[in-house]
């Protein structure tokens, strides 16, 4: 038998990185004010090599507004997409995603609670919301899965989605109540339900990068286990997968990734559903290819969605979740119908 | 090699298995037989750690709870009757997962992926033409052979089969059982299988346990367990009579027999 490597080759990774970089640069150039490509690259290069910048209006636009935002968008896209792909494999369910399961709503409840009650960590003032979002994401996941498991041990698509919808509605009612009473302490309801990466900083990007590096590599090192789960949990157990350990690890990583993204950008729906689904249609279900490809695809998808949200009603800006949910719900319906047809 | 002592499985107040004990030695093909709901599949589930149980299950003298999942998978392999694969993995990807238990850890550079075992499993099951095909496009028989190949690649010394040919066409039944009989020929190996079809049990089994309502009614060599009295009592009917009536019509008639002579 041919010794075919499951994963991508180096040049394929380089290609993905180049495409992502190109889209990233495009997103820095285009916006309410369009900046020429050459100028953008020069400004960024001078910033990286610490050379003095000329006094141009585009310099602060690029360096303090667009670049940090675009970096955050790419990282959030990659994280959410990776989390979605891992969850869909683990639960053998192509509709699993932070937003369909209600995990993102749970995470935003955690973040809102942290803001209202002023929960902070002494050294890192912003980490309180983040940690609370992560914890609540994990708790939500545990609640949803155990409720679904009680109803139907095979964790079928319909049961999980139904519980997820009910859970999301429950959480959003609590959250809206909290936000109504908290006044201007918390960001608007639209931020938490539709998400936005407006005004994000380099600090946010750094935090996202660290989380994606840690939890992303943990997920990427469990591709074989995720393949086994995607074939079936019973089969995974009989071929020697440590079911409990892997499940816990994947759920913790996914919750952490979703928690961080939500605490920075609010609930940006359906990214974790759309991109892994489309990626799977191209590269197949093997997680050695699916997970890395989903990361790049997620980054590109969210960058483009963010671009559309910025330029569609220029100078007005749409919440990014409007764009992702619009595409996402169409894809959701397509997956749901095609999976029903098979039965 | 397998020593099961007082195995009890209970869901709520209902005892599915009640203090079941038996042993399996190398070279044996143990058939677990009995009517519906007798607890046949539960034995396999408990041994493969898929059902909570009390009692002791020893494999090669060591409690199987003390084995790590990968160690256990190198020793015991399981084939179930239904497979619902969620995504369109290729046949090759499913078979290669059989080597999971031998995969080197993340930091070791030893890259023996058992290509020869996989190759052997593929050729034994005749799956070469299907390797690149999606498992979602396979027939029931082809899918069952795919998982059998995964099991052969896993290379355990004890195979446990839960009604492996239940919904398969006759030709596949024959193929699968022949493959397993062949596999068993190598020394140090044993098979435990749950079967519904008593004729299959009698044809391929060396030993058997007859279960009734979660308890062992009879155990020992296949011929002793499948005595008419035992079967009649457990199934509540004249089992040999029914078998003769069913299968007797396939025997060559007198005149055909003479023609052959």
Coordinates of C-alpha atoms in Angstrom, one line a residue:
Chain A
X1 CA 0.0 0.0 0.0
X2 CA 1.2 3.5 -0.8
X3 CA 2.6 5.3 2.2
X4 CA 0.4 8.4 1.7
X5 CA 0.8 11.1 4.3
X6 CA -2.5 12.1 5.9
X7 CA -1.6 15.7 6.6
X8 CA -0.7 18.6 4.3
X9 CA 2.8 19.1 2.9
X10 CA 4.9 22.1 3.8
X11 CA 4.2 23.9 0.5
X12 CA 0.5 23.6 1.1
X13 CA 0.8 25.2 4.5
X14 CA 2.9 28.0 2.9
X15 CA 0.2 28.5 0.3
X16 CA -2.5 28.7 2.9
X17 CA -0.5 31.2 4.9
X18 CA 0.1 33.3 1.8
X19 CA -3.6 33.4 0.9
X20 CA -4.5 34.4 4.5
X21 CA -1.8 37.1 4.5
X22 CA -3.1 38.4 1.2
X23 CA -6.6 38.6 2.4
X24 CA -5.3 40.2 5.7
X25 CA -3.5 42.9 3.7
X26 CA -6.6 43.5 1.6
X27 CA -8.7 44.0 4.7
X28 CA -6.2 46.6 6.0
X29 CA -6.3 48.5 2.7
X30 CA -10.0 48.6 2.1
X31 CA -12.5 50.4 4.4
X32 CA -14.2 53.7 4.7
X33 CA -11.0 55.2 3.5
X34 CA -9.2 53.1 0.9
X35 CA -5.4 53.2 1.3
X36 CA -3.2 52.1 -1.6
X37 CA -1.5 48.7 -1.2
X38 CA 2.0 50.1 -1.5
X39 CA 1.5 52.7 1.2
X40 CA 0.0 50.1 3.5
X41 CA 2.9 47.7 3.1
X42 CA 5.4 50.5 3.7
X43 CA 3.7 51.7 6.8
X44 CA 3.5 48.2 8.3
X45 CA 7.1 47.5 7.3
X46 CA 8.3 50.7 9.0
X47 CA 6.4 49.8 12.1
X48 CA 7.9 46.3 12.2
X49 CA 11.5 47.5 11.6
X50 CA 10.9 50.4 14.0
X51 CA 11.7 53.2 11.5
X52 CA 10.2 56.7 11.9
X53 CA 6.9 57.1 10.2
X54 CA 6.1 60.1 8.0
X55 CA 3.2 62.4 9.1
X56 CA 0.4 60.9 7.1
X57 CA -3.3 60.5 8.1
X58 CA -3.2 56.9 6.9
X59 CA -0.5 55.9 9.5
X60 CA -2.8 56.0 12.6
X61 CA -5.6 54.4 10.6
X62 CA -3.5 51.5 9.6
X63 CA -1.5 51.0 12.8
X64 CA -4.0 51.8 15.6
X65 CA -7.4 51.0 14.0
X66 CA -7.2 48.5 11.1
X67 CA -4.2 46.3 11.8
X68 CA -5.1 45.3 15.4
X69 CA -8.7 44.7 14.4
X70 CA -7.8 42.7 11.3
X71 CA -5.4 40.6 13.4
X72 CA -8.1 39.9 16.0
X73 CA -10.6 39.0 13.3
X74 CA -8.2 36.5 11.7
X75 CA -7.4 34.9 15.1
X76 CA -11.0 34.8 16.2
X77 CA -12.0 33.3 12.9
X78 CA -9.3 30.6 13.1
X79 CA -10.1 29.8 16.8
X80 CA -13.9 29.5 16.3
X81 CA -13.5 27.5 13.2
X82 CA -11.0 25.1 14.8
X83 CA -13.2 24.8 17.8
X84 CA -16.2 24.0 15.6
X85 CA -14.3 21.4 13.5
X86 CA -13.1 19.6 16.7
X87 CA -16.6 19.6 18.2
X88 CA -18.2 18.3 15.1
X89 CA -15.7 15.4 15.0
X90 CA -16.0 14.6 18.7
X91 CA -19.8 14.6 18.7
X92 CA -20.0 13.0 15.2
X93 CA -22.4 15.8 14.4
X94 CA -21.9 18.2 11.5
X95 CA -24.2 20.8 13.1
X96 CA -22.3 21.2 16.4
X97 CA -20.8 24.7 16.9
X98 CA -20.5 27.1 19.7
X99 CA -23.5 29.1 18.5
X100 CA -25.8 26.1 17.7
X101 CA -25.0 24.4 21.0
X102 CA -25.4 27.5 23.1
X103 CA -21.9 27.5 24.3
X104 CA -21.2 31.0 23.0
X105 CA -24.3 32.4 24.8
X106 CA -23.1 30.7 28.0
X107 CA -19.7 32.3 27.6
X108 CA -21.1 35.7 27.1
X109 CA -23.2 35.3 30.2
X110 CA -20.0 34.6 32.1
X111 CA -18.4 37.7 30.6
X112 CA -21.4 39.9 31.4
X113 CA -21.4 38.6 35.0
X114 CA -17.7 39.4 35.4
X115 CA -18.3 42.9 34.2
X116 CA -21.3 43.6 36.4
X117 CA -19.8 42.2 39.5
X118 CA -16.4 43.6 38.8
X119 CA -14.6 40.2 38.8
X120 CA -11.0 40.9 37.9
X121 CA -7.6 39.2 38.4
X122 CA -5.2 41.5 40.3
X123 CA -2.4 41.7 37.7
X124 CA -4.5 41.4 34.5
X125 CA -7.6 43.5 34.7
X126 CA -9.0 42.2 31.4
X127 CA -8.5 38.5 32.4
X128 CA -11.6 38.4 34.7
X129 CA -14.1 38.5 31.8
X130 CA -12.0 36.1 29.8
X131 CA -11.7 33.5 32.5
X132 CA -15.4 33.8 33.4
X133 CA -16.3 33.4 29.7
X134 CA -14.1 30.3 29.5
X135 CA -15.6 28.8 32.7
X136 CA -19.1 29.5 31.6
X137 CA -18.4 28.1 28.1
X138 CA -17.2 24.8 29.7
X139 CA -20.2 24.7 32.1
X140 CA -22.7 25.3 29.3
X141 CA -21.1 22.6 27.3
X142 CA -21.4 20.2 30.2
X143 CA -25.0 21.1 30.9
X144 CA -26.0 20.8 27.3
X145 CA -24.3 17.5 26.7
X146 CA -25.5 15.9 29.9
X147 CA -29.1 17.0 29.3
X148 CA -28.9 15.7 25.7
X149 CA -27.3 12.5 26.9
X150 CA -30.1 11.9 29.4
X151 CA -32.6 12.3 26.6
X152 CA -30.8 10.3 24.0
X153 CA -27.5 8.4 24.7
X154 CA -26.5 8.5 21.0
X155 CA -26.4 12.3 21.1
X156 CA -28.2 12.5 17.8
X157 CA -28.2 15.8 15.8
X158 CA -31.8 16.7 16.6
X159 CA -31.6 16.3 20.3
X160 CA -28.4 18.3 20.6
X161 CA -29.7 21.1 18.4
X162 CA -33.0 21.2 20.3
X163 CA -31.3 21.4 23.7
X164 CA -28.8 24.0 22.3
X165 CA -31.6 26.2 21.1
X166 CA -33.5 26.0 24.4
X167 CA -30.4 26.7 26.4
X168 CA -29.4 29.7 24.2
X169 CA -32.9 31.2 24.7
X170 CA -32.7 30.7 28.4
X171 CA -29.3 32.3 28.6
X172 CA -30.1 35.2 26.4
X173 CA -33.2 36.0 28.5
X174 CA -31.1 36.1 31.7
X175 CA -28.4 38.2 29.9
X176 CA -30.8 40.7 28.5
X177 CA -32.3 41.1 32.0
X178 CA -28.8 41.7 33.5
X179 CA -27.9 44.1 30.8
X180 CA -31.1 46.1 31.2
X181 CA -30.4 46.6 34.9
X182 CA -26.7 47.1 34.6
X183 CA -27.1 50.2 32.5
X184 CA -24.0 51.5 30.8
X185 CA -21.6 49.3 32.7
X186 CA -21.8 46.6 30.1
X187 CA -21.5 46.8 26.3
X188 CA -24.8 46.9 24.4
X189 CA -27.0 43.8 23.9
X190 CA -26.1 43.9 20.2
X191 CA -22.4 43.4 21.0
X192 CA -23.1 40.3 23.0
X193 CA -25.6 38.8 20.6
X194 CA -24.2 39.8 17.2
X195 CA -20.5 40.3 18.1
X196 CA -18.1 43.0 16.9
X197 CA -14.4 43.4 16.7
X198 CA -14.5 47.1 16.4
X199 CA -11.9 48.8 18.6
X200 CA -9.9 45.7 19.4
X201 CA -6.3 46.2 20.4
X202 CA -2.9 44.5 19.9
X203 CA -3.2 43.3 23.5
X204 CA -6.4 41.4 22.5
X205 CA -4.6 40.0 19.5
X206 CA -1.7 38.8 21.6
X207 CA -4.1 37.1 24.1
X208 CA -5.9 35.4 21.2
X209 CA -2.6 34.3 19.7
X210 CA -1.4 32.7 23.0
X211 CA -4.7 30.9 23.4
X212 CA -4.8 29.6 19.9
X213 CA -1.2 28.4 20.2
X214 CA -1.8 26.5 23.4
X215 CA -5.3 25.1 22.9
X216 CA -5.0 24.9 19.1
X217 CA -1.9 22.7 19.3
X218 CA -3.5 20.5 21.9
X219 CA -6.4 19.9 19.5
X220 CA -4.1 19.4 16.5
X221 CA -2.2 16.8 18.4
X222 CA -5.4 14.7 18.8
X223 CA -6.4 14.3 15.2
X224 CA -6.3 10.5 15.3
X225 CA -8.6 10.5 18.3
X226 CA -11.0 12.9 16.6
X227 CA -11.0 10.7 13.5
X228 CA -12.0 7.8 15.7
X229 CA -14.8 9.7 17.4
X230 CA -16.0 10.9 14.1
X231 CA -16.3 7.3 13.0
X232 CA -18.1 6.4 16.2
X233 CA -17.5 6.5 19.9
X234 CA -17.8 2.7 20.4
X235 CA -15.3 2.1 17.6
X236 CA -13.0 4.7 19.2
X237 CA -13.1 2.8 22.5
X238 CA -12.4 -0.6 21.0
X239 CA -9.4 0.6 19.1
X240 CA -7.9 1.9 22.3
X241 CA -8.8 5.6 22.6
X242 CA -9.0 6.8 26.2
X243 CA -12.6 8.1 25.7
X244 CA -13.0 10.1 28.9
X245 CA -9.6 11.8 28.8
X246 CA -9.9 12.8 25.1
X247 CA -13.5 14.0 25.5
X248 CA -12.5 16.1 28.5
X249 CA -9.4 17.5 26.8
X250 CA -11.3 18.5 23.6
X251 CA -14.1 20.0 25.5
X252 CA -11.8 22.1 27.7
X253 CA -9.8 23.3 24.6
X254 CA -13.0 24.1 22.7
X255 CA -14.5 26.0 25.7
X256 CA -11.3 27.9 26.2
X257 CA -11.1 29.0 22.6
X258 CA -14.8 30.0 22.4
X259 CA -14.6 31.7 25.8
X260 CA -11.6 33.9 24.7
X261 CA -13.2 34.8 21.4
X262 CA -16.5 35.7 23.1
X263 CA -14.9 37.8 25.7
X264 CA -13.2 39.8 23.0
X265 CA -15.6 39.9 20.2
X266 CA -19.0 38.8 21.6
X267 CA -21.0 36.0 20.0
X268 CA -20.0 35.8 16.4
X269 CA -22.4 33.1 15.2
X270 CA -21.9 30.2 12.8
X271 CA -18.2 30.7 12.0
X272 CA -17.5 27.3 13.6
X273 CA -20.3 25.8 11.6
X274 CA -19.8 27.2 8.1
X275 CA -16.1 27.0 7.6
X276 CA -15.5 23.4 8.9
X277 CA -18.4 22.3 6.8
X278 CA -17.1 23.9 3.6
X279 CA -13.6 22.8 4.3
X280 CA -14.7 19.2 4.9
X281 CA -16.3 19.2 1.4
X282 CA -13.0 20.1 -0.1
X283 CA -10.3 18.3 2.0
X284 CA -12.5 15.4 3.4
X285 CA -13.3 14.4 7.0
X286 CA -9.7 13.4 8.1
X287 CA -8.9 15.7 11.0
X288 CA -5.2 15.8 10.1
X289 CA -6.2 17.9 7.1
X290 CA -9.5 19.2 8.3
X291 CA -8.3 21.0 11.5
X292 CA -5.4 23.0 10.0
X293 CA -7.4 23.7 6.8
X294 CA -10.4 24.9 8.9
X295 CA -8.2 27.3 10.8
X296 CA -7.0 29.0 7.7
X297 CA -10.5 28.9 6.1
X298 CA -12.0 30.4 9.3
X299 CA -9.5 33.2 9.4
X300 CA -10.2 34.1 5.7
X301 CA -13.9 33.7 6.1
X302 CA -14.1 36.0 9.1
X303 CA -11.8 38.5 7.5
X304 CA -14.0 38.7 4.4
X305 CA -17.2 38.9 6.6
X306 CA -15.6 41.7 8.6
X307 CA -14.7 43.5 5.4
X308 CA -18.3 43.2 4.1
X309 CA -19.7 44.4 7.4
X310 CA -17.4 47.5 7.2
X311 CA -18.0 48.5 3.5
X312 CA -21.6 47.3 2.8
X313 CA -23.3 50.3 4.3
X314 CA -20.3 52.6 4.4
X315 CA -19.9 54.8 6.5
X316 CA -22.2 52.8 8.7
X317 CA -20.9 49.6 10.1
X318 CA -22.8 46.4 10.5
X319 CA -22.1 44.0 13.4
X320 CA -20.0 41.2 12.0
X321 CA -22.4 38.6 13.3
X322 CA -25.0 39.9 10.9
X323 CA -22.9 38.8 8.0
X324 CA -21.8 35.4 9.5
X325 CA -25.3 34.5 10.7
X326 CA -26.7 35.4 7.3
X327 CA -24.3 33.0 5.5
X328 CA -24.4 30.5 8.4
X329 CA -28.1 30.1 8.6
X330 CA -28.3 29.2 4.9
X331 CA -25.5 26.7 5.3
X332 CA -27.2 25.3 8.4
X333 CA -30.4 24.7 6.5
X334 CA -28.5 23.0 3.7
X335 CA -26.7 20.6 6.1
X336 CA -29.9 19.9 8.0
X337 CA -31.9 19.1 4.9
X338 CA -29.2 17.0 3.3
X339 CA -28.7 15.0 6.5
X340 CA -32.4 14.4 6.8
X341 CA -32.6 13.3 3.2
X342 CA -30.0 10.6 3.7
X343 CA -32.1 9.0 6.4
Chain B
X1 CA -6.6 -16.3 28.6
X2 CA -9.9 -14.7 29.5
X3 CA -11.3 -15.4 32.9
X4 CA -14.7 -13.9 33.8
X5 CA -15.8 -14.2 37.4
X6 CA -19.3 -13.3 38.8
X7 CA -19.9 -10.8 36.1
X8 CA -23.1 -8.8 37.0
X9 CA -24.5 -5.9 35.0
X10 CA -27.4 -4.0 36.4
X11 CA -29.4 -1.1 34.9
X12 CA -31.5 0.4 37.7
X13 CA -33.0 -2.5 39.5
X14 CA -33.0 -4.8 36.5
X15 CA -30.2 -7.3 36.4
X16 CA -29.2 -7.9 32.8
X17 CA -26.4 -10.3 33.8
X18 CA -26.4 -12.2 37.1
X19 CA -23.1 -13.6 38.3
X20 CA -21.9 -15.0 35.0
X21 CA -18.6 -16.9 35.1
X22 CA -16.7 -18.5 32.3
X23 CA -13.2 -18.9 30.8
X24 CA -11.8 -18.8 27.3
X25 CA -8.5 -20.5 26.4
X26 CA -6.4 -20.1 23.3
X27 CA -7.7 -21.9 20.2
X28 CA -11.3 -21.8 21.4
X29 CA -14.2 -20.2 19.6
X30 CA -16.7 -19.5 22.3
X31 CA -20.3 -19.0 21.2
X32 CA -22.6 -17.0 23.4
X33 CA -26.1 -18.2 22.7
X34 CA -29.6 -17.7 24.2
X35 CA -32.9 -16.1 23.4
X36 CA -33.5 -12.3 23.0
X37 CA -32.8 -10.3 26.1
X38 CA -30.8 -13.1 27.7
X39 CA -27.8 -10.7 28.1
X40 CA -25.6 -12.0 25.3
X41 CA -24.4 -8.7 23.9
X42 CA -24.0 -7.2 27.4
X43 CA -21.2 -9.7 28.1
X44 CA -19.2 -8.3 25.1
X45 CA -20.1 -4.7 26.2
X46 CA -18.9 -5.3 29.7
X47 CA -15.6 -6.9 28.6
X48 CA -14.9 -4.1 26.2
X49 CA -15.5 -1.6 29.0
X50 CA -18.6 -0.2 27.4
X51 CA -21.0 -1.1 30.2
X52 CA -20.7 -0.7 34.0
X53 CA -20.3 -4.0 35.7
X54 CA -19.4 -5.7 39.0
X55 CA -17.4 -8.8 39.3
X56 CA -13.9 -9.6 37.9
X57 CA -12.7 -9.9 34.3
X58 CA -9.1 -11.1 34.0
X59 CA -7.1 -11.2 30.8
X60 CA -3.9 -13.2 30.9
X61 CA -4.2 -13.1 34.7
X62 CA -4.5 -9.3 35.0
X63 CA -7.7 -7.4 35.8
X64 CA -8.7 -5.7 32.6
X65 CA -9.4 -2.5 34.4
X66 CA -5.7 -2.2 35.1
X67 CA -4.8 -2.2 31.4
X68 CA -4.5 1.2 29.7
X69 CA -6.9 1.6 26.9
X70 CA -4.2 1.2 24.3
X71 CA -2.8 -1.9 26.0
X72 CA -6.2 -3.5 26.1
X73 CA -6.8 -2.7 22.4
X74 CA -3.6 -4.5 21.5
X75 CA -5.0 -7.6 23.2
X76 CA -8.8 -7.5 22.7
X77 CA -10.6 -6.4 19.5
X78 CA -14.4 -6.0 19.1
X79 CA -16.6 -6.1 16.1
X80 CA -20.1 -4.9 16.5
X81 CA -23.1 -5.6 14.3
X82 CA -24.0 -2.1 13.3
X83 CA -21.7 0.7 12.1
X84 CA -23.0 4.2 11.4
X85 CA -20.1 6.2 10.2
X86 CA -20.8 9.9 10.4
X87 CA -18.6 11.3 7.7
X88 CA -17.3 10.1 4.4
X89 CA -14.0 8.6 5.5
X90 CA -12.3 6.4 3.0
X91 CA -12.0 2.6 3.6
X92 CA -8.3 3.0 4.0
X93 CA -8.6 5.7 6.7
X94 CA -11.0 3.4 8.7
X95 CA -8.7 0.4 8.5
X96 CA -5.6 2.4 9.4
X97 CA -7.2 3.5 12.6
X98 CA -6.9 -0.1 13.7
X99 CA -3.2 0.7 14.3
X100 CA -4.1 3.5 16.8
X101 CA -3.1 1.4 19.8
X102 CA 0.4 1.0 18.4
X103 CA 0.9 4.7 17.4
X104 CA 4.1 6.2 18.8
X105 CA 3.6 8.9 21.4
X106 CA 3.9 12.5 20.2
X107 CA 7.6 12.9 21.1
X108 CA 9.0 9.6 19.9
X109 CA 10.5 9.4 16.5
X110 CA 9.7 5.7 16.0
X111 CA 7.6 5.7 12.9
X112 CA 6.5 2.0 12.6
X113 CA 2.9 2.4 11.4
X114 CA 2.3 -1.3 10.9
X115 CA 2.0 -1.0 7.1
X116 CA 2.5 -4.8 6.8
X117 CA -0.4 -5.5 9.2
X118 CA -2.6 -3.2 7.3
X119 CA -1.6 -4.6 4.0
X120 CA -2.3 -8.1 5.3
X121 CA -5.7 -7.1 6.7
X122 CA -6.7 -5.5 3.4
X123 CA -5.7 -8.5 1.3
X124 CA -7.4 -11.0 3.6
X125 CA -10.6 -9.2 3.4
X126 CA -10.3 -8.5 -0.3
X127 CA -10.8 -4.8 0.1
X128 CA -8.0 -3.6 -2.3
X129 CA -10.5 -2.2 -4.9
X130 CA -12.3 -0.2 -2.2
X131 CA -9.5 1.5 -0.4
X132 CA -10.1 5.0 -1.8
X133 CA -13.8 4.7 -1.7
X134 CA -16.0 6.5 0.9
X135 CA -17.4 4.2 3.5
X136 CA -20.8 5.9 3.0
X137 CA -21.1 4.3 -0.4
X138 CA -20.4 0.7 0.8
X139 CA -23.0 -2.0 1.1
X140 CA -23.6 -3.6 4.5
X141 CA -21.3 -6.5 3.7
X142 CA -18.5 -4.3 2.5
X143 CA -18.8 -2.1 5.5
X144 CA -18.6 -5.0 7.8
X145 CA -15.5 -6.3 6.0
X146 CA -14.0 -2.9 6.4
X147 CA -14.4 -3.0 10.2
X148 CA -13.2 -6.6 10.2
X149 CA -10.0 -5.4 8.4
X150 CA -9.6 -2.7 11.0
X151 CA -9.8 -5.4 13.6
X152 CA -7.2 -7.6 11.8
X153 CA -4.9 -4.5 11.6
X154 CA -5.4 -4.0 15.3
X155 CA -3.9 -7.5 15.7
X156 CA -5.4 -8.5 19.1
X157 CA -5.2 -12.0 20.5
X158 CA -8.9 -12.2 21.4
X159 CA -11.6 -11.2 19.0
X160 CA -15.1 -10.4 20.3
X161 CA -17.8 -10.4 17.8
X162 CA -21.4 -9.2 18.5
X163 CA -23.6 -10.9 15.9
X164 CA -21.1 -10.1 13.2
X165 CA -23.2 -11.2 10.3
X166 CA -26.7 -10.5 11.5
X167 CA -27.9 -8.4 8.7
X168 CA -25.6 -9.7 6.0
X169 CA -26.4 -11.7 2.9
X170 CA -25.5 -15.4 3.0
X171 CA -22.4 -15.0 0.9
X172 CA -21.0 -12.4 3.3
X173 CA -22.0 -14.5 6.3
X174 CA -19.9 -17.3 4.9
X175 CA -17.0 -15.1 4.0
X176 CA -16.9 -13.4 7.4
X177 CA -17.0 -16.7 9.3
X178 CA -14.5 -18.3 7.1
X179 CA -12.1 -15.3 7.6
X180 CA -12.4 -15.6 11.3
X181 CA -11.9 -19.3 11.3
X182 CA -8.8 -18.7 9.3
X183 CA -7.6 -16.0 11.7
X184 CA -8.1 -18.4 14.7
X185 CA -5.7 -20.9 13.2
X186 CA -2.7 -19.0 14.5
X187 CA -1.6 -20.1 18.0
X188 CA -2.5 -18.0 21.0
X189 CA -5.7 -16.6 19.6
X190 CA -9.3 -17.0 20.6
X191 CA -12.7 -15.8 19.6
X192 CA -15.8 -15.0 21.6
X193 CA -18.9 -14.3 19.6
X194 CA -22.6 -13.7 20.2
X195 CA -24.7 -15.5 17.6
X196 CA -28.4 -15.7 17.0
X197 CA -28.2 -18.5 14.5
X198 CA -27.8 -21.8 16.3
X199 CA -26.6 -23.5 13.1
X200 CA -23.8 -21.1 12.7
X201 CA -22.9 -21.6 16.4
X202 CA -22.8 -25.3 15.9
X203 CA -20.8 -25.2 12.7
X204 CA -18.0 -22.8 13.9
X205 CA -18.0 -22.9 17.7
X206 CA -15.7 -25.1 19.8
X207 CA -17.3 -24.1 23.1
X208 CA -20.5 -22.3 24.1
X209 CA -22.3 -20.7 26.9
X210 CA -26.1 -20.8 26.9
X211 CA -27.7 -17.9 28.6
X212 CA -31.2 -17.6 30.0
X213 CA -32.5 -14.4 31.7
X214 CA -29.0 -13.2 32.5
X215 CA -27.8 -16.5 34.0
X216 CA -25.7 -19.3 32.5
X217 CA -27.8 -22.2 31.9
X218 CA -25.1 -24.5 30.5
X219 CA -21.5 -24.1 29.5
X220 CA -18.7 -26.3 28.1
X221 CA -18.0 -27.9 24.8
X222 CA -20.3 -26.9 21.9
X223 CA -21.9 -30.4 21.6
X224 CA -22.6 -30.6 25.3
X225 CA -24.1 -27.2 25.6
X226 CA -26.2 -27.7 22.5
X227 CA -27.8 -30.8 23.7
X228 CA -31.5 -30.9 22.7
X229 CA -32.7 -30.9 26.3
X230 CA -30.8 -27.6 27.1
X231 CA -32.0 -25.8 24.0
X232 CA -35.6 -27.0 24.4
X233 CA -35.8 -25.8 27.9
X234 CA -34.2 -22.4 27.4
X235 CA -36.0 -21.6 24.1
X236 CA -39.3 -23.1 25.2
X237 CA -39.8 -25.1 22.0
X238 CA -38.6 -28.2 20.2
X239 CA -35.4 -26.7 18.8
X240 CA -33.9 -29.7 16.9
X241 CA -37.4 -30.5 15.5
X242 CA -37.7 -27.0 14.1
X243 CA -34.1 -27.1 12.7
X244 CA -34.8 -30.5 11.0
X245 CA -38.0 -29.1 9.5
X246 CA -36.3 -26.0 8.3
X247 CA -33.0 -27.4 7.0
X248 CA -34.2 -30.9 6.2
X249 CA -35.7 -29.7 2.9
X250 CA -32.2 -28.8 1.7
X251 CA -31.0 -32.3 2.0
X252 CA -30.6 -34.1 -1.3
X253 CA -33.7 -36.3 -2.0
X254 CA -33.3 -40.1 -2.2
X255 CA -33.5 -40.2 -6.0
X256 CA -31.1 -37.3 -6.4
X257 CA -28.8 -39.1 -4.1
X258 CA -29.0 -42.2 -6.3
X259 CA -28.4 -40.2 -9.5
X260 CA -25.3 -38.8 -8.0
X261 CA -24.1 -42.3 -7.2

